[in-house]
Coordinates of C-alpha atoms and ligand atoms in Angstrom, one line a residue:
M1 CA 79.1 23.1 -16.4
T2 CA 77.1 20.1 -15.1
T3 CA 78.0 17.2 -14.1
A4 CA 78.0 15.1 -17.0
K5 CA 79.8 17.6 -19.7
R6 CA 82.5 17.6 -16.9
V7 CA 82.9 13.7 -16.9
G8 CA 83.2 14.3 -20.0
L9 CA 85.6 16.8 -20.8
A10 CA 87.5 15.1 -17.6
S11 CA 87.2 11.6 -19.7
V12 CA 88.4 13.0 -22.9
V13 CA 91.4 14.8 -21.2
L14 CA 92.4 11.6 -20.0
I15 CA 91.3 9.6 -23.1
S16 CA 94.0 12.5 -25.3
L17 CA 97.1 12.4 -22.5
G18 CA 96.3 7.8 -22.0
A19 CA 96.5 7.6 -26.3
S20 CA 99.5 10.5 -25.8
A21 CA 101.4 8.3 -23.1
A22 CA 100.6 5.6 -25.2
Y23 CA 101.8 7.0 -28.0
Y24 CA 104.9 8.2 -26.9
A25 CA 105.6 4.8 -24.7
T26 CA 105.1 2.6 -28.7
T27 CA 107.3 5.2 -30.3
M28 CA 109.9 4.8 -27.5
A29 CA 109.7 1.3 -28.1
V30 CA 109.8 1.5 -31.7
R31 CA 113.0 4.5 -31.8
G32 CA 114.6 2.0 -29.1
Y33 CA 114.7 3.6 -26.4
E34 CA 115.4 1.9 -23.0
V35 CA 112.9 -0.2 -21.0
H36 CA 112.4 2.1 -18.1
T37 CA 111.2 4.9 -20.6
R38 CA 108.4 2.4 -22.2
T39 CA 107.1 1.4 -18.5
L40 CA 106.8 4.8 -17.4
G41 CA 104.3 5.6 -20.4
Y42 CA 103.2 2.3 -20.1
L43 CA 102.4 3.2 -16.1
V44 CA 101.2 6.5 -17.4
L45 CA 98.8 5.0 -19.4
G46 CA 97.4 2.9 -16.2
L47 CA 97.1 5.7 -14.7
I48 CA 95.2 7.1 -16.9
A49 CA 92.5 4.1 -17.7
A50 CA 92.5 3.9 -13.9
L51 CA 91.5 6.9 -13.0
T52 CA 88.7 7.2 -16.3
C53 CA 87.9 4.1 -14.6
L54 CA 87.7 6.1 -11.0
I55 CA 85.3 8.9 -12.5
L56 CA 82.2 6.7 -14.4
V57 CA 82.1 4.4 -11.2
V58 CA 81.6 7.9 -9.0
F59 CA 79.5 9.1 -11.8
W60 CA 77.4 5.9 -12.1
R61 CA 76.6 6.1 -8.4
N62 CA 75.6 8.6 -8.5
V63 CA 73.2 8.5 -10.9
H64 CA 72.4 5.3 -9.2
R65 CA 71.5 6.8 -6.1
T66 CA 68.9 9.5 -7.6
V67 CA 67.8 7.1 -9.7
T68 CA 67.0 4.6 -7.0
G69 CA 65.3 7.6 -5.0
I70 CA 63.3 8.8 -7.8
S71 CA 61.8 5.2 -7.6
T72 CA 61.8 4.6 -3.5
Q73 CA 60.2 7.9 -3.5
L74 CA 57.6 6.7 -6.3
E75 CA 56.7 3.6 -5.0
Q76 CA 56.0 5.5 -1.8
M77 CA 54.0 7.1 -3.1
A78 CA 52.1 4.2 -4.7
D79 CA 52.4 2.0 -1.9
K80 CA 50.4 5.6 -0.2
R81 CA 48.5 6.1 -2.6
Q82 CA 48.9 9.4 -3.1
I83 CA 50.8 11.7 -5.0
G84 CA 53.7 14.2 -3.7
L85 CA 56.3 15.8 -5.2
L86 CA 60.4 14.0 -5.7
M87 CA 62.6 16.0 -3.8
I88 CA 66.0 15.0 -5.1
D89 CA 69.3 16.4 -4.5
G90 CA 72.0 16.5 -6.7
S91 CA 73.0 17.6 -9.7
D92 CA 71.8 20.3 -12.1
E93 CA 70.8 16.9 -14.5
L94 CA 68.8 15.5 -12.2
T95 CA 67.5 18.5 -11.2
Q96 CA 66.2 19.2 -14.4
I97 CA 64.7 15.6 -14.9
T98 CA 62.5 16.0 -11.6
G99 CA 61.2 19.8 -12.6
P100 CA 59.7 18.5 -15.5
L101 CA 58.5 14.7 -13.4
N102 CA 57.0 17.0 -10.7
R103 CA 54.8 18.9 -13.1
F104 CA 53.7 15.5 -14.3
L105 CA 52.4 14.8 -11.4
T106 CA 51.3 17.7 -10.1
V107 CA 49.0 17.5 -12.8
I108 CA 48.2 14.1 -12.3
R109 CA 47.5 15.0 -8.4
D110 CA 45.8 17.3 -9.5
E111 CA 43.4 15.1 -12.3
F112 CA 43.3 12.0 -9.0
G113 CA 41.7 14.6 -7.2
R114 CA 39.6 15.5 -9.3
I115 CA 38.3 11.7 -10.2
Q116 CA 38.2 11.4 -6.9
S117 CA 35.9 13.7 -5.9
E118 CA 33.5 13.2 -8.6
N119 CA 34.0 9.8 -7.1
R120 CA 33.0 11.3 -3.9
E121 CA 30.0 12.7 -5.4
L122 CA 28.7 9.5 -7.9
Q123 CA 29.4 7.3 -5.0
I124 CA 26.9 9.5 -2.5
Q125 CA 24.5 10.4 -5.3
S126 CA 24.1 6.6 -6.3
R127 CA 23.5 6.2 -2.4
I128 CA 20.9 8.6 -2.0
S129 CA 19.2 7.5 -5.9
G130 CA 19.8 4.4 -4.0
A131 CA 18.3 5.2 -1.0
E132 CA 15.5 6.8 -3.1
K133 CA 14.6 4.2 -5.0
K134 CA 14.5 1.6 -1.8
H135 CA 11.9 4.4 -0.6
T136 CA 9.8 4.7 -3.7
E137 CA 9.4 1.0 -3.4
A138 CA 9.0 1.2 0.1
I139 CA 5.9 3.6 -0.4
V140 CA 4.4 1.6 -3.6
F141 CA 4.5 -1.9 -1.9
S142 CA 2.6 -0.3 1.1
I143 CA -0.4 0.7 -1.0
S144 CA -2.7 -1.6 -0.4
D145 CA -4.1 -0.5 -4.1
A146 CA -3.4 -2.7 -7.1
V147 CA 0.0 -0.6 -8.3
I148 CA 1.9 -1.7 -12.0
V149 CA 4.9 1.1 -13.4
T150 CA 6.2 -0.2 -16.9
N151 CA 8.6 1.7 -18.9
R152 CA 8.8 2.7 -22.4
F153 CA 9.4 -1.0 -23.5
D154 CA 5.8 -1.7 -22.0
E155 CA 7.7 -3.8 -20.1
M156 CA 7.4 -4.0 -16.0
I157 CA 9.7 -2.3 -14.1
L158 CA 7.9 -2.4 -10.7
A159 CA 4.5 -3.5 -8.9
N160 CA 3.3 -4.1 -5.9
K161 CA 2.3 -7.1 -3.8
A162 CA -1.7 -6.6 -4.2
A163 CA -1.0 -5.9 -8.2
E164 CA 0.7 -9.6 -7.7
K165 CA -2.4 -10.7 -6.6
L166 CA -4.8 -9.2 -8.2
M167 CA -3.2 -10.3 -11.9
G168 CA -2.2 -13.4 -10.9
F169 CA 1.6 -12.7 -11.8
N170 CA 4.9 -13.2 -9.9
L171 CA 6.8 -10.1 -9.8
K172 CA 10.3 -11.5 -9.6
H173 CA 9.7 -13.3 -12.7
S174 CA 7.9 -10.5 -14.8
L175 CA 10.6 -7.5 -14.3
R176 CA 11.7 -6.9 -17.1
K177 CA 9.1 -8.4 -19.4
N178 CA 6.6 -7.4 -21.5
I179 CA 3.6 -7.0 -20.3
D180 CA 1.7 -8.7 -23.2
H181 CA 3.3 -11.9 -21.9
V182 CA 2.4 -10.7 -17.5
I183 CA -0.9 -8.9 -17.4
H184 CA -3.5 -11.3 -19.5
D185 CA -6.2 -8.9 -19.5
G186 CA -5.8 -6.9 -22.8
T187 CA -8.1 -4.1 -22.5
L188 CA -5.4 -2.7 -18.5
V189 CA -2.5 -3.8 -21.3
R190 CA -4.3 -1.7 -24.1
L191 CA -4.9 1.2 -21.7
I192 CA -1.3 1.3 -20.4
R193 CA 0.3 1.1 -23.9
E194 CA -2.1 3.6 -25.3
T195 CA -1.7 6.0 -21.9
R196 CA 2.2 5.8 -22.7
S197 CA 2.0 6.5 -27.1
S198 CA -0.6 9.2 -26.0
G199 CA 2.1 10.3 -23.5
Y200 CA 2.3 14.3 -23.2
T201 CA 1.9 17.2 -25.6
M202 CA 4.3 20.7 -25.2
T203 CA 2.2 23.2 -24.3
S204 CA 3.9 26.8 -23.3
T205 CA 2.4 28.7 -20.4
A206 CA 1.2 32.0 -21.4
T207 CA 3.2 33.9 -18.3
H208 CA 6.9 32.6 -19.0
G209 CA 6.5 30.8 -21.9
D210 CA 8.0 28.0 -20.5
R211 CA 7.6 24.8 -22.5
K212 CA 6.3 22.3 -19.8
P213 CA 5.1 19.3 -20.9
R214 CA 1.1 18.1 -19.4
F215 CA 1.1 14.9 -18.2
T216 CA -1.8 13.2 -19.7
R217 CA -4.0 10.5 -16.4
K218 CA -6.5 8.6 -17.4
V219 CA -9.3 7.6 -15.3
V220 CA -11.5 4.3 -16.8
E221 CA -13.6 2.0 -14.6
H222 CA -12.4 -1.7 -15.1
T223 CA -14.0 -4.8 -14.1
I224 CA -12.0 -8.0 -13.5
D225 CA -13.0 -11.3 -12.6
Q226 CA -11.7 -12.3 -9.6
K227 CA -12.7 -16.0 -8.7
G228 CA -15.5 -15.8 -11.0
Q229 CA -17.1 -12.5 -9.0
P230 CA -16.5 -9.4 -11.1
S231 CA -15.4 -6.9 -9.0
T232 CA -14.9 -2.9 -10.6
F233 CA -12.0 -1.0 -10.4
N234 CA -11.0 3.0 -10.9
A235 CA -7.8 2.3 -13.1
T236 CA -5.5 5.7 -13.0
L237 CA -2.7 5.9 -16.0
S238 CA 0.0 8.7 -15.6
C239 CA 2.3 8.9 -17.8
V240 CA 6.3 9.5 -16.0
M241 CA 8.5 12.1 -17.4
T242 CA 11.7 12.6 -18.0
P243 CA 13.0 16.3 -16.8
E244 CA 13.9 16.8 -21.0
G245 CA 9.6 16.0 -21.0
K246 CA 9.9 12.3 -23.1
V247 CA 7.8 9.5 -21.5
S248 CA 9.6 7.2 -19.6
G249 CA 6.5 5.0 -18.9
V250 CA 3.3 3.9 -17.4
V251 CA 1.6 4.0 -13.4
A252 CA -1.5 2.0 -13.4
V253 CA -3.0 2.1 -10.1
L254 CA -5.8 -0.5 -9.1
H255 CA -8.9 1.5 -6.7
D256 CA -11.0 -1.1 -6.1
V257 CA -14.4 0.1 -5.7
T258 CA -16.9 -2.8 -5.9
R259 CA -18.0 -2.2 -1.9
E260 CA -18.1 2.0 -2.6
K261 CA -20.6 1.2 -5.5
E262 CA -22.1 -1.0 -3.7
I263 CA -23.1 0.9 -0.8
S264 CA -23.5 3.8 -2.9
Q265 CA -26.2 1.7 -4.2
M266 CA -27.4 0.6 -0.7
K267 CA -27.9 4.0 0.0
T268 CA -29.9 5.3 -3.2
D269 CA -32.0 2.4 -2.7
F270 CA -32.3 2.9 0.8
V271 CA -33.4 6.7 0.2
S272 CA -35.7 5.9 -2.0
S273 CA -37.1 3.8 -0.1
V274 CA -36.9 5.5 2.9
S275 CA -39.1 7.9 1.6
H276 CA -42.0 5.7 -0.8
E277 CA -42.2 3.9 3.1
L278 CA -42.2 7.5 4.9
R279 CA -45.1 8.6 2.0
T280 CA -47.3 5.7 2.2
P281 CA -48.3 6.8 6.7
L282 CA -48.2 10.4 5.7
S283 CA -50.2 10.3 2.2
S284 CA -52.8 7.8 4.2
I285 CA -53.2 10.5 7.7
K286 CA -53.5 13.9 4.7
A287 CA -56.2 12.1 2.8
Y288 CA -58.1 11.3 6.2
V289 CA -57.5 14.5 8.0
E290 CA -58.4 16.4 4.7
M291 CA -61.7 14.2 4.8
L292 CA -62.5 15.3 8.5
L293 CA -62.1 18.7 7.5
D294 CA -64.4 18.2 4.5
G295 CA -67.3 16.9 6.9
E296 CA -67.4 14.2 4.9
A297 CA -66.9 12.2 9.0
T298 CA -70.8 13.5 9.5
D299 CA -71.4 11.4 12.6
E300 CA -69.4 10.8 15.4
K301 CA -68.7 6.8 14.7
T302 CA -67.4 7.3 11.8
Q303 CA -64.7 10.2 12.9
R304 CA -63.9 8.7 15.9
E305 CA -62.8 5.7 13.4
F306 CA -60.9 8.6 11.1
H307 CA -59.3 9.4 13.2
E308 CA -58.1 6.0 14.9
I309 CA -57.0 5.0 12.0
I310 CA -54.5 8.2 12.1
A311 CA -53.4 7.8 15.4
G312 CA -52.5 4.0 13.7
E313 CA -50.8 5.4 10.7
A314 CA -48.7 8.4 13.0
D315 CA -47.9 5.3 15.5
R316 CA -46.6 3.5 12.2
L317 CA -44.8 6.8 11.3
S318 CA -43.0 6.8 14.7
R319 CA -42.2 3.6 14.3
L320 CA -40.4 3.7 11.0
I321 CA -38.7 6.6 12.0
E322 CA -37.1 5.8 15.2
N323 CA -36.5 1.7 13.3
I324 CA -34.8 4.2 10.7
L325 CA -32.5 5.8 13.3
N326 CA -32.3 3.1 15.6
I327 CA -30.6 1.1 13.0
S328 CA -27.8 3.9 11.3
R329 CA -27.1 5.1 14.5
I330 CA -25.8 1.5 14.9
E331 CA -24.7 0.8 11.2
S332 CA -22.5 4.0 11.8
G333 CA -21.2 3.5 14.6
V334 CA -22.5 6.8 17.2
V335 CA -25.6 4.2 19.3
R336 CA -24.5 4.4 22.6
V337 CA -24.5 1.0 23.7
V338 CA -24.9 0.3 28.2
R339 CA -23.2 -3.0 29.0
E340 CA -24.2 -4.1 31.4
P341 CA -24.3 -8.0 33.6
M342 CA -28.3 -9.0 32.9
S343 CA -30.6 -11.8 33.1
L344 CA -31.8 -13.3 29.4
T345 CA -34.7 -15.2 31.3
E346 CA -35.5 -12.0 32.8
T347 CA -35.7 -9.4 30.3
V348 CA -37.7 -12.4 28.3
R349 CA -40.5 -12.5 30.5
Q350 CA -40.7 -8.5 30.9
T351 CA -41.2 -8.8 26.9
L352 CA -43.9 -11.2 27.0
D353 CA -46.2 -9.6 30.0
V354 CA -46.1 -6.8 27.3
A355 CA -47.3 -9.1 23.8
A356 CA -49.4 -10.6 25.9
P357 CA -52.7 -8.8 25.1
Q358 CA -51.3 -8.5 21.5
A359 CA -51.5 -12.1 21.8
K360 CA -55.2 -12.3 23.5
I361 CA -56.4 -10.3 20.6
K362 CA -55.6 -12.9 18.1
N363 CA -56.4 -15.9 20.6
I364 CA -52.8 -17.0 20.3
T365 CA -51.9 -19.0 22.9
L366 CA -48.4 -17.4 24.5
I367 CA -46.1 -20.6 26.1
D368 CA -43.0 -20.1 27.4
R369 CA -40.3 -22.2 28.9
L370 CA -38.0 -20.4 30.8
V371 CA -34.8 -21.4 32.7
P372 CA -34.1 -19.9 35.8
V373 CA -31.8 -17.3 36.2
Y374 CA -28.4 -18.5 37.3
H375 CA -26.5 -17.4 34.3
Q376 CA -25.4 -13.4 32.9
I377 CA -25.2 -12.0 29.8
E378 CA -23.4 -8.9 29.5
A379 CA -25.5 -6.6 27.0
D380 CA -27.6 -3.4 26.4
R381 CA -31.2 -4.2 28.3
D382 CA -33.0 -1.8 26.4
M383 CA -31.4 -4.0 23.1
I384 CA -32.2 -7.4 23.8
Y385 CA -36.2 -6.1 25.4
Q386 CA -36.3 -4.9 22.0
A387 CA -35.4 -7.3 20.0
V388 CA -37.0 -10.0 21.9
L389 CA -40.0 -8.1 21.4
N390 CA -40.0 -7.5 18.2
L391 CA -39.1 -11.5 16.9
T392 CA -42.5 -12.0 19.6
S393 CA -44.6 -9.6 17.9
N394 CA -44.1 -10.4 14.5
A395 CA -44.7 -14.6 15.7
I396 CA -48.1 -13.1 17.1
K397 CA -48.7 -11.1 13.9
Y398 CA -47.8 -13.6 11.1
T399 CA -49.7 -16.7 13.4
P400 CA -53.2 -17.1 12.4
V401 CA -56.0 -16.5 15.3
G402 CA -55.7 -19.7 17.2
G403 CA -52.1 -20.7 16.7
T404 CA -49.3 -21.2 19.2
V405 CA -46.3 -19.0 19.6
T406 CA -43.7 -20.2 23.0
V407 CA -40.9 -18.7 23.9
S408 CA -37.7 -20.1 25.9
T409 CA -34.1 -19.7 26.5
S410 CA -31.7 -21.8 27.6
V411 CA -27.5 -22.6 27.9
D412 CA -24.9 -24.5 26.3
E413 CA -22.8 -24.0 28.9
R414 CA -20.7 -26.2 26.6
R415 CA -20.0 -23.0 24.0
G416 CA -20.9 -20.5 26.4
V417 CA -23.7 -19.2 25.5
A418 CA -27.5 -18.1 26.4
V419 CA -30.0 -19.1 23.2
C420 CA -33.2 -17.3 22.9
E421 CA -35.7 -19.1 21.0
V422 CA -39.4 -17.6 19.3
T423 CA -41.2 -20.9 17.7
D424 CA -45.0 -19.8 16.2
T425 CA -47.5 -22.2 14.3
G426 CA -48.0 -19.0 11.7
V427 CA -48.1 -18.5 7.3
G428 CA -44.2 -19.6 7.8
I429 CA -41.7 -18.6 4.5
G430 CA -41.0 -19.7 2.0
S431 CA -37.5 -21.0 1.2
E432 CA -36.9 -18.3 -2.0
E433 CA -38.3 -15.0 1.0
L434 CA -35.8 -16.5 3.5
P435 CA -32.3 -15.0 2.4
H436 CA -34.3 -12.0 2.5
I437 CA -35.9 -11.2 5.0
F438 CA -33.0 -9.5 7.0
D439 CA -32.8 -7.3 4.5
K440 CA -34.1 -3.3 5.5
F441 CA -37.5 -2.9 4.4
Y442 CA -38.1 -6.3 2.7
R443 CA -41.7 -7.6 3.5
V444 CA -42.8 -11.2 1.9
Q445 CA -45.1 -10.1 -0.4
G446 CA -47.9 -12.1 0.8
H447 CA -48.0 -10.6 4.3
T448 CA -48.5 -7.6 3.6
K449 CA -51.8 -7.8 3.6
M450 CA -51.9 -10.1 7.2
A451 CA -50.2 -7.5 9.2
K452 CA -48.8 -3.8 9.2
G453 CA -45.1 -3.4 9.3
T454 CA -42.4 -1.2 8.4
G455 CA -39.9 -4.6 7.2
L456 CA -37.3 -2.9 9.5
G457 CA -37.9 -5.2 12.3
L458 CA -35.9 -8.0 11.3
T459 CA -33.2 -6.0 10.9
L460 CA -32.9 -4.0 13.5
V461 CA -33.1 -6.9 15.3
K462 CA -29.8 -9.0 13.4
H463 CA -27.4 -5.4 14.1
I464 CA -28.6 -5.8 18.1
I465 CA -27.5 -9.2 18.0
E466 CA -25.3 -9.6 15.2
S467 CA -22.7 -5.8 15.1
V468 CA -23.3 -5.1 19.1
H469 CA -23.3 -7.9 20.7
D470 CA -21.1 -10.2 18.6
G471 CA -23.8 -12.9 19.1
K472 CA -26.0 -14.9 16.6
L473 CA -29.3 -14.5 15.0
S474 CA -30.8 -17.5 13.2
V475 CA -34.4 -19.0 10.9
T476 CA -35.6 -21.9 10.3
S477 CA -39.2 -21.7 8.3
E478 CA -41.9 -23.7 7.1
T479 CA -44.4 -22.2 4.7
D480 CA -47.6 -22.4 6.5
R481 CA -46.5 -24.5 9.1
G482 CA -44.5 -22.1 11.1
S483 CA -41.1 -20.2 11.9
T484 CA -38.6 -20.3 14.2
F485 CA -36.1 -17.5 15.2
S486 CA -33.5 -18.0 17.7
F487 CA -30.3 -15.7 19.3
E488 CA -27.8 -16.6 21.5
L489 CA -25.3 -13.8 23.3
P490 CA -22.1 -15.7 25.3
I491 CA -22.5 -16.0 29.2
M492 CA -20.7 -14.5 31.9
K493 CA -17.6 -16.8 33.3
Ligands
ADP501 P1 -42.6 -5.9 9.8 O1 -42.4 -4.7 10.0 O2 -43.0 -5.9 7.6 O3 -42.7 -7.3 10.8 P2 -39.5 -7.3 9.7 O4 -38.9 -7.0 9.8 O5 -39.8 -7.4 11.2 O6 -40.8 -6.2 9.4 O7 -40.1 -9.1 8.8 C1 -39.4 -8.6 7.9 C2 -40.4 -9.2 7.1 O8 -40.8 -10.6 7.6 C3 -42.3 -9.6 7.2 O9 -42.5 -8.4 6.8 C4 -42.4 -11.3 6.9 O10 -43.2 -11.3 5.9 C5 -42.4 -11.9 8.0 N1 -41.8 -12.7 8.7 C6 -41.0 -11.5 10.0 N2 -41.3 -12.4 11.2 C7 -42.3 -13.6 11.2 C8 -42.7 -14.8 11.3 N3 -42.3 -15.2 13.0 N4 -43.6 -15.7 10.7 C9 -43.4 -15.3 9.6 N5 -42.7 -14.0 8.1 C10 -42.2 -13.6 8.8

């Protein structure tokens, strides 16, 4: 029997006894019994009431203790954020309460545990996604090509500095904005839109029958004006797909190919110029050799003349090839440069000795104004010799008979440079031609009859002075009055 039932039964018995005592006492009083007999009845009644109260108090205390125990344990669980089981000593009814309560707590604990582990999993996933996002952004930001990423609503969601600079937008203010309002290049906006809408097609692979998204990837040549200069870009546009194979956006990568195109054009021009330049002396050699073989040079004088022409053309061919090789070695960086302390004056003096006979033939006065050798430069002696010889030989070539060529060296201590100047009183170069004379194979139209040449000498000089020795080559010229070519190189401290 449970405590409540027992207490109930005892209370009922006591209340019945009390009621009987009360009835007895009242009946005694009515029937005129002695006062003490009535008093006894009231005493029994009082005793029974007191006993009933005592039993109720004990019962209430039991219940109170148990309820306090339960709430204390629940409070502790709440404080520790740990769901455990209730441990209650006591009567059967309370055990009956704690049973379901504990079952309920177990369910909550299991659910709580599950939610906690799911939460942990989500936190890990979120951290991984955050790290991956940062990683992807770092990759995108480190790319030198312009990268723009849009979502399926054609809104900008990512772009790098190169794209900001090229398109003139600010990423911070452009995020989640439609590309219409961000990119002021109608063609690019159209390309991004087209790529997104043409998206992909689901295809079945023959072997497994899996349905796989086929990515659309377009590469188009696109011209963008940069500060008034048109630049050519290879725009690669690809769709970003969800795992379900839906288009979630577009990635546009713009690679500047302006320089590559220029180089490719230069290469094509170079090859065609080289072939043309090689063919001219070769055809000449071939023609004179055939004439000799056909016996067209009957006398010794003509034969000698033909031989000299062939030798001259062969020389030209070899100069041409030598110059081409030197230029391409310097341009490709495979040239061997032997830098050593040397005197510019000394090297210029040597070249003048070599050029003197050429000047004498044309009755040209060759004047030298060379400073004494105090300062040294650190340079490749052979290359500097070749540069000075080319400039002096040009000055003689393009100066009519009886003219003057002056070669001087000086030192500008303030700027720390040694200077070499070659001045002639020759035909000069027109202002329209002047910017081109360092280009490969460029020859001033009117000068071709005056002297033979390859159009490579000045290109080589510029490479030797500027690319190899970090010096500076410059020219001033006036038609029919003459030219001055000068270069400067740093002196050794
Ligand atoms: P080239 O073998 O034709 O002399 P260069 O590269 O040395 O080739 O020179 C390029 C062109 O520059 C020459 O063809 C010539 O027209 C012009 N040039 C070079 N030096 C002089 C000069 N001192 N006076 C006038 N024109 C010159």
